[in-house]
Short mmCIF file of C-alpha atoms in Angstrom, two decimals:
data_model
loop_
_atom_site.label_atom_id
_atom_site.label_comp_id
_atom_site.label_asym_id
_atom_site.label_seq_id
_atom_site.Cartn_x
_atom_site.Cartn_y
_atom_site.Cartn_z
CA THR E 1 0.00 0.00 0.00
CA LEU E 2 2.72 2.45 0.99
CA LEU E 3 4.88 1.85 -2.07
CA SER E 4 1.95 2.16 -4.45
CA SER E 5 0.91 5.39 -2.71
CA LEU E 6 4.46 6.61 -3.14
CA GLY E 7 4.21 5.94 -6.85
CA LEU E 8 0.73 7.43 -7.02
CA GLY E 9 1.78 10.70 -5.38
CA THR E 10 4.67 11.24 -7.78
CA THR E 11 2.55 10.30 -10.80
CA LEU E 12 -0.20 12.66 -9.67
CA THR E 13 2.29 15.52 -9.49
CA PHE E 14 3.66 14.60 -12.91
CA ALA E 15 0.21 14.59 -14.47
CA SER E 16 -1.09 17.78 -12.90
CA SER E 17 -1.28 21.20 -14.47
CA HIS E 18 -3.22 22.61 -11.52
CA TRP E 19 -1.46 23.70 -8.33
CA LEU E 20 -3.89 22.01 -5.95
CA LEU E 21 -3.46 18.67 -7.68
CA ALA E 22 0.34 19.02 -7.64
CA TRP E 23 0.23 19.85 -3.94
CA MET E 24 -1.98 16.82 -3.30
CA GLY E 25 0.49 14.55 -5.11
CA LEU E 26 3.40 15.88 -3.04
CA GLU E 27 1.37 15.42 0.14
CA ILE E 28 0.42 11.79 -0.68
CA ASN E 29 4.08 11.18 -1.49
CA THR E 30 5.24 12.53 1.87
CA LEU E 31 2.61 10.66 3.87
CA ALA E 32 3.47 7.40 2.09
CA ILE E 33 7.22 7.51 2.80
CA ILE E 34 6.87 8.44 6.49
CA PRO E 35 5.86 4.93 7.73
CA LEU E 36 8.59 3.46 5.49
CA MET E 37 11.11 5.69 7.26
CA ALA E 38 9.91 4.91 10.77
CA GLN E 39 9.37 1.18 10.27
CA HIS E 40 12.41 0.20 12.37
CA HIS E 41 11.17 1.98 15.52
CA HIS E 42 14.70 3.03 16.32
CA PRO E 43 14.94 6.42 18.09
CA ARG E 44 17.27 7.65 15.35
CA ALA E 45 14.80 6.61 12.63
CA VAL E 46 11.87 8.23 14.43
CA GLU E 47 13.85 11.44 14.86
CA ALA E 48 14.79 11.45 11.16
CA THR E 49 11.15 10.81 10.22
CA THR E 50 9.95 13.71 12.38
CA LYS E 51 12.52 16.07 10.85
CA TYR E 52 11.54 14.97 7.36
CA PHE E 53 7.83 15.37 8.08
CA LEU E 54 8.28 18.89 9.46
CA THR E 55 10.33 20.12 6.48
CA GLN E 56 8.01 18.54 3.91
CA ALA E 57 4.88 19.89 5.62
CA THR E 58 6.42 23.38 5.70
CA ALA E 59 7.26 23.16 2.01
CA ALA E 60 3.77 21.90 1.12
CA ALA E 61 2.16 24.73 3.09
CA MET E 62 4.39 27.26 1.32
CA ILE E 63 3.42 25.84 -2.08
CA LEU E 64 -0.24 26.07 -1.15
CA PHE E 65 0.17 29.63 0.10
CA ALA E 66 2.13 30.76 -2.97
CA SER E 67 -0.30 29.20 -5.44
CA THR E 68 -3.22 30.79 -3.58
CA THR E 69 -1.45 34.15 -3.75
CA ASN E 70 -0.91 33.66 -7.47
CA ALA E 71 -4.55 32.69 -7.98
CA TRP E 72 -5.58 35.76 -5.98
CA VAL E 73 -3.58 38.03 -8.28
CA THR E 74 -4.14 36.35 -11.65
CA GLY E 75 -7.36 34.40 -11.12
CA ALA E 76 -5.82 31.26 -12.60
CA TRP E 77 -4.70 28.06 -10.85
CA ASP E 78 -2.73 26.41 -13.66
CA MET E 79 1.05 26.22 -13.50
CA ASN E 80 1.71 28.13 -16.70
CA SER E 81 0.25 31.35 -15.33
CA LEU E 82 2.84 32.09 -12.66
CA SER E 83 3.02 35.80 -13.38
CA ASN E 84 3.40 36.99 -9.79
CA PRO E 85 7.14 37.26 -8.93
CA ILE E 86 6.59 36.84 -5.18
CA ALA E 87 4.55 33.68 -5.71
CA SER E 88 7.07 32.18 -8.14
CA ALA E 89 10.00 32.90 -5.81
CA MET E 90 8.11 31.33 -2.89
CA ILE E 91 7.25 28.25 -4.91
CA LEU E 92 10.88 27.84 -5.95
CA ALA E 93 11.95 28.18 -2.30
CA ALA E 94 9.40 25.56 -1.20
CA LEU E 95 10.43 23.09 -3.91
CA ALA E 96 14.10 23.68 -3.10
CA LEU E 97 13.28 22.84 0.52
CA LYS E 98 11.56 19.67 -0.68
CA ILE E 99 14.59 18.35 -2.60
CA GLY E 100 17.18 19.81 -0.23
CA LEU E 101 18.89 22.48 -2.31
CA ALA E 102 21.21 24.73 -0.33
CA PRO E 103 20.53 26.91 1.70
CA MET E 104 17.47 24.75 2.51
CA HIS E 105 19.55 21.60 2.80
CA PHE E 106 20.14 21.24 6.53
CA TRP E 107 17.55 18.49 7.07
CA MET E 108 18.95 16.22 4.38
CA PRO E 109 22.11 14.71 5.97
CA GLU E 110 20.37 14.37 9.33
CA VAL E 111 17.40 12.54 7.83
CA MET E 112 19.58 10.28 5.68
CA GLN E 113 21.69 9.30 8.67
CA GLY E 114 18.65 7.95 10.52
CA LEU E 115 17.36 5.71 7.73
CA ASP E 116 18.36 2.29 6.53
CA LEU E 117 20.06 2.09 3.14
CA LEU E 118 17.07 1.12 0.99
CA THR E 119 14.81 3.85 2.39
CA GLY E 120 17.74 6.22 1.95
CA LEU E 121 17.88 5.15 -1.69
CA VAL E 122 14.18 5.92 -2.14
CA LEU E 123 14.63 9.28 -0.41
CA SER E 124 17.56 10.34 -2.56
CA THR E 125 16.18 9.19 -5.93
CA TRP E 126 12.40 8.73 -6.11
CA GLN E 127 11.55 11.56 -3.73
CA LYS E 128 13.44 14.03 -5.94
CA LEU E 129 11.32 13.37 -9.02
CA ALA E 130 8.07 15.17 -8.22
CA PRO E 131 9.49 18.46 -6.86
CA LEU E 132 12.06 18.55 -9.68
CA ALA E 133 9.29 18.13 -12.24
CA LEU E 134 7.52 21.12 -10.72
CA ILE E 135 10.76 23.13 -10.71
CA ILE E 136 11.28 22.33 -14.40
CA GLN E 137 7.70 23.37 -15.22
CA THR E 138 7.94 26.68 -13.37
CA ALA E 139 11.58 27.48 -14.19
CA GLN E 140 10.70 29.90 -16.97
CA ALA E 141 8.69 32.07 -14.59
CA THR E 142 11.34 32.31 -11.89
CA ASP E 143 14.22 34.75 -11.59
CA PRO E 144 17.31 33.37 -13.39
CA LEU E 145 19.61 34.85 -10.75
CA LEU E 146 17.76 32.92 -8.03
CA LEU E 147 18.22 29.61 -9.86
CA THR E 148 21.92 30.33 -10.46
CA VAL E 149 22.51 31.21 -6.81
CA LEU E 150 20.68 28.07 -5.64
CA GLY E 151 22.71 25.88 -7.99
CA LEU E 152 26.08 27.41 -7.09
CA MET E 153 25.40 27.30 -3.34
CA SER E 154 24.25 23.70 -3.53
CA THR E 155 27.33 22.48 -5.37
CA LEU E 156 29.66 24.38 -3.04
CA ILE E 157 27.91 23.29 0.16
CA GLY E 158 27.48 19.74 -1.10
CA GLY E 159 31.24 19.67 -1.67
CA TRP E 160 32.25 21.35 1.57
CA GLY E 161 29.84 19.57 3.88
CA GLY E 162 30.94 16.11 2.86
CA LEU E 163 34.63 16.71 3.51
CA ASN E 164 34.69 15.90 7.22
CA GLN E 165 32.08 13.15 7.33
CA THR E 166 32.82 9.57 8.30
CA GLN E 167 29.26 8.28 7.89
CA LEU E 168 28.57 7.04 4.38
CA ARG E 169 24.90 8.04 4.41
CA LYS E 170 25.77 11.62 5.26
CA ILE E 171 28.40 11.65 2.52
CA LEU E 172 25.79 10.42 0.05
CA ALA E 173 23.34 13.08 1.28
CA TYR E 174 25.89 15.84 0.61
CA SER E 175 26.65 14.30 -2.77
CA SER E 176 22.92 14.43 -3.49
CA ILE E 177 22.84 18.15 -2.60
CA ALA E 178 25.75 18.81 -4.95
CA HIS E 179 24.14 16.88 -7.83
CA MET E 180 20.87 18.75 -7.36
CA GLY E 181 22.88 21.97 -7.67
CA TRP E 182 24.27 20.80 -11.01
CA MET E 183 20.74 20.06 -12.20
CA VAL E 184 19.32 23.43 -11.17
CA ILE E 185 22.18 25.54 -12.56
CA VAL E 186 21.55 24.48 -16.16
CA LEU E 187 17.76 24.34 -15.88
CA GLN E 188 16.99 27.75 -17.41
CA TYR E 189 19.26 27.19 -20.42
CA ALA E 190 18.79 23.53 -21.32
CA PRO E 191 16.15 21.61 -19.34
CA GLN E 192 17.00 18.41 -21.23
CA LEU E 193 20.46 18.47 -19.64
CA THR E 194 18.76 18.63 -16.25
CA LEU E 195 16.92 15.43 -17.13
CA ILE E 196 20.12 13.73 -18.30
CA ALA E 197 21.84 14.74 -15.07
CA LEU E 198 18.89 13.45 -13.05
CA LEU E 199 18.89 10.12 -14.88
CA THR E 200 22.62 9.52 -14.45
CA TYR E 201 22.39 10.68 -10.83
CA ILE E 202 19.65 8.11 -10.16
CA PHE E 203 21.73 5.31 -11.70
CA MET E 204 24.88 6.29 -9.79
CA THR E 205 23.14 6.73 -6.45
CA SER E 206 21.25 3.44 -6.85
CA ALA E 207 24.52 1.67 -7.55
CA ALA E 208 26.17 3.29 -4.51
CA PHE E 209 23.32 2.48 -2.12
CA LEU E 210 22.83 -1.07 -3.36
CA THR E 211 26.56 -1.73 -3.07
CA LEU E 212 26.58 -0.45 0.50
CA LYS E 213 23.50 -2.56 1.21
CA ALA E 214 25.21 -5.66 -0.17
CA SER E 215 28.18 -5.12 2.13
CA SER E 216 26.00 -3.56 4.89
CA ALA E 217 28.49 -0.73 5.30
CA THR E 218 27.50 2.53 6.94
CA LYS E 219 30.90 3.90 8.00
CA ILE E 220 34.21 4.42 6.23
CA GLY E 221 35.72 1.85 8.58
CA THR E 222 33.45 -0.93 7.35
CA LEU E 223 34.13 0.10 3.77
CA ALA E 224 37.83 -0.54 4.38
CA THR E 225 37.30 -4.24 5.01
CA ILE E 226 34.77 -5.25 2.35
CA TRP E 227 37.46 -6.54 -0.01
CA SER E 228 37.76 -9.71 2.07
CA LYS E 229 34.05 -10.31 1.71
CA SER E 230 33.74 -9.76 -2.04
CA PRO E 231 36.80 -8.47 -3.91
CA ILE E 232 34.98 -7.74 -7.18
CA LEU E 233 32.35 -5.73 -5.33
CA ALA E 234 35.13 -3.69 -3.72
CA THR E 235 36.55 -2.88 -7.16
CA THR E 236 33.20 -1.83 -8.56
CA THR E 237 32.46 0.20 -5.41
CA ALA E 238 35.59 2.26 -5.95
CA LEU E 239 34.66 2.79 -9.59
CA VAL E 240 31.06 3.75 -8.70
CA LEU E 241 32.33 6.34 -6.24
CA LEU E 242 34.66 7.80 -8.86
CA SER E 243 31.75 7.89 -11.29
CA LEU E 244 29.73 9.86 -8.72
CA GLY E 245 32.67 12.24 -8.53
CA GLY E 246 32.56 12.59 -12.31
CA LEU E 247 35.80 11.13 -13.67
CA PRO E 248 36.04 10.79 -17.48
CA PRO E 249 35.89 7.12 -18.50
CA LEU E 250 32.75 6.69 -16.35
CA THR E 251 29.13 7.77 -16.75
CA GLY E 252 29.27 10.51 -14.12
CA PHE E 253 31.49 12.62 -16.36
CA MET E 254 28.75 13.02 -18.99
CA PRO E 255 26.30 15.38 -17.23
CA LYS E 256 29.13 17.53 -15.83
CA TRP E 257 30.77 17.78 -19.24
CA LEU E 258 27.56 18.73 -21.04
CA ILE E 259 26.49 21.19 -18.34
CA LEU E 260 29.86 22.96 -18.32
CA GLN E 261 29.77 23.11 -22.12
CA GLU E 262 26.28 24.63 -22.02
CA LEU E 263 27.31 27.20 -19.40
CA ALA E 264 30.31 28.18 -21.51
CA LYS E 265 28.04 28.43 -24.56
CA GLN E 266 25.75 30.79 -22.63
CA SER E 267 28.87 32.94 -21.97
CA LEU E 268 28.95 32.25 -18.23
CA PRO E 269 32.63 31.34 -17.83
CA LEU E 270 32.80 32.39 -14.18
CA VAL E 271 29.84 30.21 -13.17
CA ALA E 272 31.31 27.29 -15.10
CA THR E 273 34.69 27.73 -13.37
CA VAL E 274 33.11 27.81 -9.91
CA MET E 275 31.06 24.70 -10.74
CA ALA E 276 34.14 22.82 -11.94
CA LEU E 277 36.06 23.76 -8.81
CA ALA E 278 33.11 22.73 -6.62
CA ALA E 279 33.14 19.36 -8.40
CA LEU E 280 36.72 18.97 -7.17
CA LEU E 281 35.52 19.33 -3.58
CA SER E 282 33.07 16.47 -4.09
CA LEU E 283 35.70 14.42 -5.86
CA TYR E 284 37.98 14.76 -2.84
CA PHE E 285 35.67 12.93 -0.48
CA TYR E 286 34.88 10.20 -3.01
CA LEU E 287 38.62 9.75 -3.45
CA ARG E 288 38.96 9.56 0.31
CA LEU E 289 36.51 6.64 0.36
CA CYS E 290 38.40 4.90 -2.46
CA TYR E 291 41.66 5.49 -0.61
CA ALA E 292 40.25 4.00 2.59
CA MET E 293 39.22 0.95 0.58
CA THR E 294 42.56 0.47 -1.16
CA LEU E 295 44.69 0.98 1.97
CA THR E 296 43.77 -2.44 3.30
CA ILE E 297 43.97 -4.45 0.08
CA SER E 298 46.78 -7.02 -0.24
CA PRO E 299 49.81 -6.77 0.06
CA ASN E 300 49.04 -4.31 2.90
CA THR E 301 47.81 -5.71 6.18
CA THR E 302 44.80 -4.55 8.12
CA THR E 303 44.51 -4.52 11.90
CA SER E 304 40.73 -4.64 12.05
CA THR E 305 38.80 -7.87 11.87
CA THR E 306 37.67 -8.74 8.37
CA PRO E 307 33.98 -9.59 7.96
CA TRP E 308 32.68 -13.10 7.35
CA ARG E 309 31.57 -14.11 3.90
CA VAL E 310 27.88 -14.66 4.45
CA GLN E 311 25.21 -15.74 2.01
CA ALA E 312 23.86 -12.66 0.23
CA THR E 313 20.19 -12.02 0.89
CA GLN E 314 19.47 -9.20 -1.57
CA ALA E 315 18.91 -9.78 -5.27
CA SER E 316 22.08 -8.98 -7.19
CA PHE E 317 20.41 -8.08 -10.48
CA PRO E 318 19.45 -4.46 -9.61
CA LEU E 319 22.93 -3.91 -8.21
CA ALA E 320 24.57 -5.33 -11.34
CA LEU E 321 22.32 -3.29 -13.63
CA ALA E 322 22.91 -0.03 -11.74
CA THR E 323 26.65 -0.66 -11.61
CA VAL E 324 26.90 -1.34 -15.35
CA MET E 325 24.88 1.81 -16.08
CA THR E 326 27.12 3.79 -13.74
CA LEU E 327 30.36 2.58 -15.28
CA GLY E 328 29.59 2.29 -18.96
CA LEU E 329 27.15 4.90 -20.25
CA LEU E 330 29.68 7.57 -21.26
CA PRO E 331 29.80 6.53 -24.98
CA ILE E 332 26.14 7.58 -25.49
CA THR E 333 27.25 11.23 -25.45
#
């Protein structure tokens, strides 16, 4: 019931051209994921769920308020008639709060840290779709400067925040903030690049989360010993992390490359430079994870106890598919 409601909420938002219907889809979506988040009854999970609920309810109320304001001024409820600048700025702020764009990102690492890996995967991929669809639909009505500032701040903060983390879920949350920044920065010039970036981001994040789930790693320390459990998985994990950082032979390079090219084409060299440098910040903490993994591989010795090889319980097909997509899609450019 909960998963189908999750799908229903997102689909409702996709299909709507009326603000009330879009709001209803977002609300169904939020209410469906809350029991999934709190299903472990761990204090940390309940705290994360409460934080998530409060932010999403605030964002939904802001969307409702802004669309009512817009309807008050223009007399129209459909999304194409966002002619009121205050309403459009408020709607962008609310949607940015929903997907965790900086400076509305503070809930995201905290919430991710309290969830298990599969719910975290749903939160960082599926939950981004509906608000991002609304952002894409209303992007032409919003102030370009606002979108640029949101994008730049998100990539910078997503890079900076992840530098001193040891928890993998928090690192992935900051990486998610940075990727959202890349999507928003190019939105007003080439929305199709936003969709490409979203698609590759979903593949890469799915691969990362499913890999961590397979090795049940939540800290850098556990990541350092997974080579004894499954050596091939350790290799692909390192490559998936580098793909998330955006290194050339891997898929993650494609959206960054195209977005930087588009920004240069729009004669925004400064923005493109800052984005490229912010990508280096993100790359640093992915490299740190890879380094932690390779430090313990033979011929080096490790002092910590290596984990047992246990029978895998999760299906390996989604993991294999996501990994292949993450490592091999660059030629389609």
